Coordinates of C-alpha atoms in Angstrom, one line a residue:
X1 CA 31.1 -56.1 -1.2
X2 CA 30.9 -54.2 -4.5
X3 CA 27.1 -54.4 -4.5
X4 CA 27.0 -52.9 -1.0
X5 CA 29.3 -50.1 -2.1
X6 CA 27.1 -49.4 -5.1
X7 CA 24.0 -49.2 -2.9
X8 CA 25.8 -46.8 -0.6
X9 CA 26.9 -44.7 -3.5
X10 CA 23.4 -44.5 -4.9
X11 CA 22.1 -43.5 -1.5
X12 CA 24.6 -40.7 -1.1
X13 CA 23.9 -39.4 -4.7
X14 CA 20.2 -39.4 -3.9
X15 CA 20.8 -37.6 -0.6
X16 CA 22.9 -34.9 -2.3
X17 CA 20.2 -34.4 -5.0
X18 CA 17.5 -34.2 -2.4
X19 CA 19.5 -31.7 -0.3
X20 CA 20.3 -29.7 -3.5
X21 CA 16.7 -29.6 -4.6
X22 CA 15.6 -28.5 -1.1
X23 CA 18.2 -25.7 -1.1
X24 CA 17.2 -24.6 -4.5
X25 CA 13.6 -24.3 -3.5
X26 CA 14.6 -22.2 -0.4
X27 CA 17.0 -20.0 -2.4
X28 CA 14.4 -19.3 -5.1
X29 CA 12.5 -17.3 -2.5
X30 CA 15.5 -16.0 -0.6
X31 CA 17.2 -14.7 -3.7
X32 CA 14.3 -13.0 -5.4
X33 CA 16.4 -9.8 -5.4
X34 CA 19.9 -8.5 -5.0
X35 CA 18.6 -5.3 -3.4
X36 CA 20.1 -4.2 -0.1
X37 CA 16.5 -4.0 1.2
X38 CA 13.2 -5.1 -0.3
X39 CA 9.5 -5.7 0.4
X40 CA 6.6 -7.2 -1.4
X41 CA 3.2 -6.0 0.0
X42 CA -0.4 -6.5 -0.8
X43 CA -2.0 -3.0 -0.9
X44 CA -5.4 -3.4 0.8
X45 CA -4.3 -5.6 3.7
X46 CA -0.7 -4.3 4.0
X47 CA 0.3 -8.0 4.3
X48 CA 4.0 -8.5 3.6
X49 CA 4.5 -11.4 1.3
X50 CA 8.3 -11.1 1.1
X51 CA 10.9 -9.1 3.0
X52 CA 14.6 -8.6 3.0
X53 CA 16.2 -6.2 5.6
X54 CA 12.8 -4.5 5.5
X55 CA 13.4 -2.2 8.5
X56 CA 16.9 -1.0 7.7
X57 CA 17.1 2.8 7.4
X58 CA 18.4 3.8 4.0
X59 CA 18.4 6.7 1.6
X60 CA 15.6 6.4 -1.0
X61 CA 16.4 9.1 -3.6
X62 CA 13.4 10.2 -5.7
X63 CA 11.1 7.6 -4.4
X64 CA 10.7 10.3 -1.8
X65 CA 8.3 11.9 -4.3
X66 CA 5.6 9.3 -3.5
X67 CA 5.1 11.1 -0.2
X68 CA 5.4 14.5 -1.9
X69 CA 2.6 13.5 -4.3
X70 CA 0.4 12.2 -1.5
X71 CA 0.7 15.3 0.6
X72 CA 0.0 17.6 -2.4
X73 CA -3.0 15.5 -3.6
X74 CA -4.5 15.5 -0.1
X75 CA -4.2 19.3 0.3
X76 CA -4.7 20.7 -3.2
X77 CA -7.1 20.5 -6.1
X78 CA -5.8 19.2 -9.4
X79 CA -6.9 22.4 -11.3
X80 CA -5.3 24.8 -8.9
X81 CA -2.8 27.1 -10.6
X82 CA 0.8 27.2 -9.2
X83 CA 2.9 30.2 -9.7
X84 CA 6.5 29.0 -9.7
X85 CA 8.5 30.6 -6.9
X86 CA 12.1 31.6 -7.6
X87 CA 13.2 29.1 -5.0
X88 CA 12.0 26.3 -7.2
X89 CA 14.2 27.4 -10.2
X90 CA 17.5 25.7 -10.9
X91 CA 17.2 22.8 -8.4
X92 CA 20.0 20.3 -9.2
X93 CA 19.2 16.9 -10.7
X94 CA 16.2 15.9 -12.8
X95 CA 14.2 19.0 -13.8
X96 CA 11.3 20.3 -15.7
X97 CA 13.3 23.6 -16.2
X98 CA 10.6 25.7 -14.6
X99 CA 10.9 29.5 -14.8
X100 CA 10.1 32.0 -12.1
X101 CA 6.5 33.3 -12.4
X102 CA 5.5 30.4 -14.7
X103 CA 1.9 29.3 -14.1
X104 CA 1.0 25.6 -14.3
X105 CA -1.7 23.4 -12.9
X106 CA -1.1 21.2 -9.8
X107 CA -2.0 18.1 -11.9
X108 CA 0.6 18.9 -14.5
X109 CA 3.3 19.5 -11.9
X110 CA 2.3 16.2 -10.3
X111 CA 2.9 14.5 -13.7
X112 CA 6.2 16.2 -14.0
X113 CA 7.1 15.1 -10.5
X114 CA 6.2 11.4 -10.8
X115 CA 7.0 10.8 -14.5
X116 CA 10.0 12.9 -15.2
X117 CA 11.1 13.2 -11.5
X118 CA 11.3 17.0 -11.6
X119 CA 13.1 18.2 -8.5
X120 CA 12.0 21.8 -9.3
X121 CA 8.4 20.5 -9.6
X122 CA 8.8 19.1 -6.0
X123 CA 9.9 22.4 -4.6
X124 CA 7.2 24.4 -6.6
X125 CA 4.5 22.1 -5.3
X126 CA 5.8 22.2 -1.7
X127 CA 5.8 26.0 -1.6
X128 CA 2.4 26.2 -3.2
X129 CA 0.9 23.7 -0.7
X130 CA 2.5 24.8 2.6
X131 CA 4.0 28.3 1.9
X132 CA 7.6 27.0 2.3
X133 CA 9.7 23.9 1.8
X134 CA 10.3 23.7 5.6
X135 CA 6.6 23.6 6.4
X136 CA 5.9 21.1 3.7
X137 CA 8.6 18.8 4.9
X138 CA 7.0 18.9 8.4
X139 CA 3.7 17.9 6.7
X140 CA 5.5 15.0 5.1
X141 CA 6.9 13.8 8.4
X142 CA 3.6 14.2 10.2
X143 CA 1.9 12.1 7.4
X144 CA 4.6 9.5 7.7
X145 CA 3.9 9.2 11.5
X146 CA 0.1 8.9 10.9
X147 CA 0.7 6.1 8.4
X148 CA 3.0 4.2 10.9
X149 CA 6.3 4.7 9.0
X150 CA 8.4 4.7 12.1
X151 CA 11.8 4.4 10.4
X152 CA 11.3 7.3 8.0
X153 CA 12.4 10.9 8.2
X154 CA 12.2 13.5 5.4
X155 CA 14.5 16.5 5.0
X156 CA 13.3 17.6 1.6
X157 CA 10.5 17.0 -0.9
X158 CA 12.7 15.6 -3.8
X159 CA 15.1 13.1 -2.4
X160 CA 18.5 14.7 -3.0
X161 CA 20.9 13.3 -0.4
X162 CA 20.8 14.4 3.2
X163 CA 22.0 12.4 6.2
X164 CA 18.7 13.1 7.9
X165 CA 16.6 11.9 4.9
X166 CA 15.9 8.1 5.0
X167 CA 13.2 5.4 5.1
X168 CA 12.9 1.6 5.1
X169 CA 11.6 -0.7 2.5
X170 CA 8.6 -1.5 4.8
X171 CA 7.8 2.1 5.5
X172 CA 8.0 3.0 1.8
X173 CA 5.6 0.2 1.0
X174 CA 3.2 1.6 3.6
X175 CA 3.5 5.1 2.2
X176 CA 2.9 3.8 -1.3
X177 CA -0.1 1.8 -0.2
X178 CA -1.6 4.9 1.2
X179 CA -0.7 7.0 -1.9
X180 CA -2.3 4.4 -4.3
X181 CA -5.5 4.8 -2.3
X182 CA -5.7 8.4 -3.6
X183 CA -7.3 8.7 -7.0
X184 CA -5.1 11.5 -8.3
X185 CA -1.9 9.8 -7.3
X186 CA -3.0 6.5 -8.6
X187 CA -4.0 7.9 -12.0
X188 CA -0.8 10.0 -12.3
X189 CA 1.7 7.2 -11.6
X190 CA -0.1 4.8 -14.1
X191 CA 0.6 7.1 -17.1
X192 CA 3.3 6.1 -19.6
X193 CA 3.3 9.7 -20.9
X194 CA 1.6 13.0 -20.2
X195 CA 1.1 16.4 -21.8
X196 CA 2.0 19.4 -19.6
X197 CA 0.3 22.7 -20.3
X198 CA 2.7 25.5 -19.4
X199 CA 1.1 28.9 -19.9
X200 CA 0.3 28.9 -23.6
X201 CA 2.4 26.0 -24.6
X202 CA 2.4 22.2 -24.2
X203 CA 5.1 19.6 -23.9
X204 CA 5.1 15.8 -23.9
X205 CA 6.9 14.0 -21.1
X206 CA 7.5 10.2 -20.7
X207 CA 7.6 8.1 -17.6
X208 CA 11.0 6.8 -16.5
X209 CA 9.2 3.7 -15.0
X210 CA 10.1 0.9 -17.4
X211 CA 8.1 -1.6 -15.5
X212 CA 5.0 -0.1 -17.1
X213 CA 6.2 -1.6 -20.4
X214 CA 7.8 -4.7 -19.0
X215 CA 4.7 -6.1 -17.2
X216 CA 1.2 -5.8 -18.7
X217 CA -0.4 -5.5 -15.2
X218 CA 2.0 -2.8 -14.0
X219 CA 0.3 0.5 -12.8
X220 CA 3.0 2.5 -10.9
X221 CA 4.9 4.0 -9.2
X222 CA 8.4 5.7 -9.0
X223 CA 12.1 5.5 -9.8
X224 CA 15.0 7.0 -7.9
X225 CA 18.8 7.3 -8.0
X226 CA 21.5 9.1 -6.2
X227 CA 25.1 8.1 -5.7
X228 CA 24.6 7.4 -2.0
X229 CA 21.2 5.6 -2.4
X230 CA 22.0 3.6 -5.5
X231 CA 19.1 2.6 -7.8
X232 CA 15.8 2.6 -5.9
X233 CA 12.4 1.7 -7.2
X234 CA 8.8 1.3 -6.1
X235 CA 6.5 -0.6 -8.4
X236 CA 3.0 -1.8 -8.4
X237 CA 0.8 -4.2 -10.5
X238 CA -2.8 -5.4 -10.3
X239 CA -3.9 -8.9 -11.3
X240 CA -7.1 -10.8 -10.5
X241 CA -8.3 -8.2 -8.0
X242 CA -5.0 -8.1 -6.1
X243 CA -2.6 -5.1 -6.2
X244 CA 1.0 -5.8 -5.1
X245 CA 3.6 -3.2 -4.2
X246 CA 7.3 -3.9 -4.6
X247 CA 10.1 -1.8 -3.0
X248 CA 13.8 -2.3 -3.8
X249 CA 16.4 0.0 -2.3
X250 CA 20.0 0.0 -3.7
X251 CA 19.3 -2.5 -6.4
X252 CA 21.1 -2.3 -9.8
X253 CA 18.7 -4.5 -11.7
X254 CA 15.7 -2.7 -10.1
X255 CA 13.2 -3.2 -12.9
X256 CA 14.1 -6.9 -13.5
X257 CA 14.1 -7.8 -9.8
X258 CA 10.8 -6.0 -9.3
X259 CA 9.1 -7.8 -12.1
X260 CA 10.4 -11.2 -10.7
X261 CA 9.1 -10.3 -7.3
X262 CA 5.7 -9.3 -8.5
X263 CA 5.4 -12.5 -10.7
X264 CA 6.4 -14.5 -7.6
X265 CA 3.7 -12.8 -5.6
X266 CA 1.0 -13.4 -8.1
X267 CA 2.0 -17.0 -8.5
X268 CA 2.1 -17.8 -4.8
X269 CA -0.8 -15.7 -3.4
X270 CA -4.4 -15.3 -4.2
X271 CA -6.8 -12.6 -3.0
X272 CA -9.4 -14.7 -1.0
X273 CA -12.8 -13.5 0.0
X274 CA -13.2 -14.4 3.7
X275 CA -16.2 -12.2 4.7
X276 CA -18.8 -11.9 1.9
X277 CA -20.9 -8.8 1.8
X278 CA -23.9 -8.9 4.1
X279 CA -23.3 -12.6 5.1
X280 CA -25.5 -13.5 8.2
X281 CA -23.7 -14.6 11.3
X282 CA -25.3 -16.0 14.5
X283 CA -23.1 -15.9 17.6
X284 CA -23.1 -19.2 19.7
X285 CA -24.6 -17.6 22.8
X286 CA -28.1 -18.8 23.6
X287 CA -30.8 -16.3 22.3
X288 CA -28.4 -14.4 20.2
X289 CA -29.9 -12.7 17.2
X290 CA -28.7 -12.9 13.6
X291 CA -26.1 -10.3 12.7
X292 CA -24.5 -9.0 9.5
X293 CA -21.1 -7.7 8.8
X294 CA -21.4 -4.3 7.0
X295 CA -18.0 -4.7 5.3
X296 CA -16.7 -7.3 2.8
X297 CA -13.2 -8.6 3.6
X298 CA -10.7 -10.2 1.3
X299 CA -7.1 -11.2 2.2
X300 CA -4.1 -12.6 0.3
X301 CA -3.6 -16.3 1.2
X302 CA -1.1 -18.8 -0.2
X303 CA -2.4 -20.2 -3.5
X304 CA -1.6 -23.8 -2.5
X305 CA -4.4 -23.6 0.1
X306 CA -2.0 -24.3 3.0
X307 CA -3.3 -21.2 4.9
X308 CA -7.0 -21.8 4.4
X309 CA -7.4 -23.9 7.5
X310 CA -5.6 -21.3 9.6
X311 CA -8.4 -18.8 9.1
X312 CA -10.6 -18.7 12.3
X313 CA -13.5 -16.4 13.3
X314 CA -14.7 -15.4 16.7
X315 CA -17.5 -13.3 18.1
X316 CA -16.6 -10.8 20.7
X317 CA -19.5 -9.7 22.9
X318 CA -19.5 -5.9 23.4
X319 CA -20.2 -4.3 26.7
X320 CA -23.6 -2.8 27.7
X321 CA -25.5 -5.0 25.2
X322 CA -24.1 -3.3 22.2
X323 CA -23.9 -6.5 20.1
X324 CA -20.9 -8.3 18.8
X325 CA -17.7 -7.8 16.9
X326 CA -16.7 -10.2 14.2
X327 CA -13.0 -11.0 14.5
X328 CA -11.0 -12.9 11.9
X329 CA -7.6 -14.5 12.6
X330 CA -4.9 -15.9 10.5
X331 CA -3.5 -18.5 12.9
X332 CA -3.2 -16.3 16.0
X333 CA -2.9 -12.9 14.2
X334 CA -6.0 -10.7 14.1
X335 CA -6.4 -9.5 10.5
X336 CA -10.0 -8.2 10.6
X337 CA -12.4 -6.8 13.2
X338 CA -15.8 -5.1 12.6
X339 CA -18.8 -4.4 14.7
X340 CA -21.8 -6.4 13.3
X341 CA -25.2 -4.9 12.8
X342 CA -28.8 -6.3 12.9
X343 CA -31.6 -5.5 10.6

């Protein structure tokens, strides 16, 4: 009887350990961050690798300036001279302490915007770019719409609290992915420090983004804080040809959680080449010619290989004898489609 009892006890202990181990593995992913909302995204594909309340509308503080920088970079030249308008002087919060009439290059104001988080820099750039803050904010909202950021609305270019100023972690990741595709923005946010040339003087400024020193692969992007938004952060890092974007909204340990999420992403996903450059393809139809895909295509897949067998390709015949499209699916989700060419 005692022997049976011992066997049962051992079984129950083993079962508890097994359940505990399973729960630990699940929680390791589920508890990557204590943020109210978070996303981990691969930049090129926009694939979401991890998400938590990703579509919840929340204030985002100075991470707003990622969109500000994008709109400025797309509409101004780096060497343009900005004459500081009086409306940009004395803006509350983080500041470059600009003076009315001061002359400074767009590229220097962008550094002040993204490294030091200058709210006065945001207003000066907005007025220079669009003629007024109101018109610039409309440009920001139009750009958000074009990117597909459907849970985003801007009320200002700096991120000071406004009830009509919000985004979601997913939208902010989309905006950041677009911003990092711009050379000027990408180079600006990767700087640990910069020298601003103001009239005949120069000052050194330093980036508030501690992730740049915490993670060797880090290359962006922006911090943020207000009482209502809490600590907000968007970070990026590139490793083995894959750039990941992390967004955490209302997250006290924002740098530590962001680093953990990025390391988790790099450990669990690998950028995989699915369509090599100029690889020949022959559709299965009788008499079909050999076609080539003009674009190379890579996509982040799970590093354990479990998704490799889910990649499928198909050839879509175009009307009027225009050839074929090469379609690539991950399971049933279309992830790539290009018209093929013949030589």
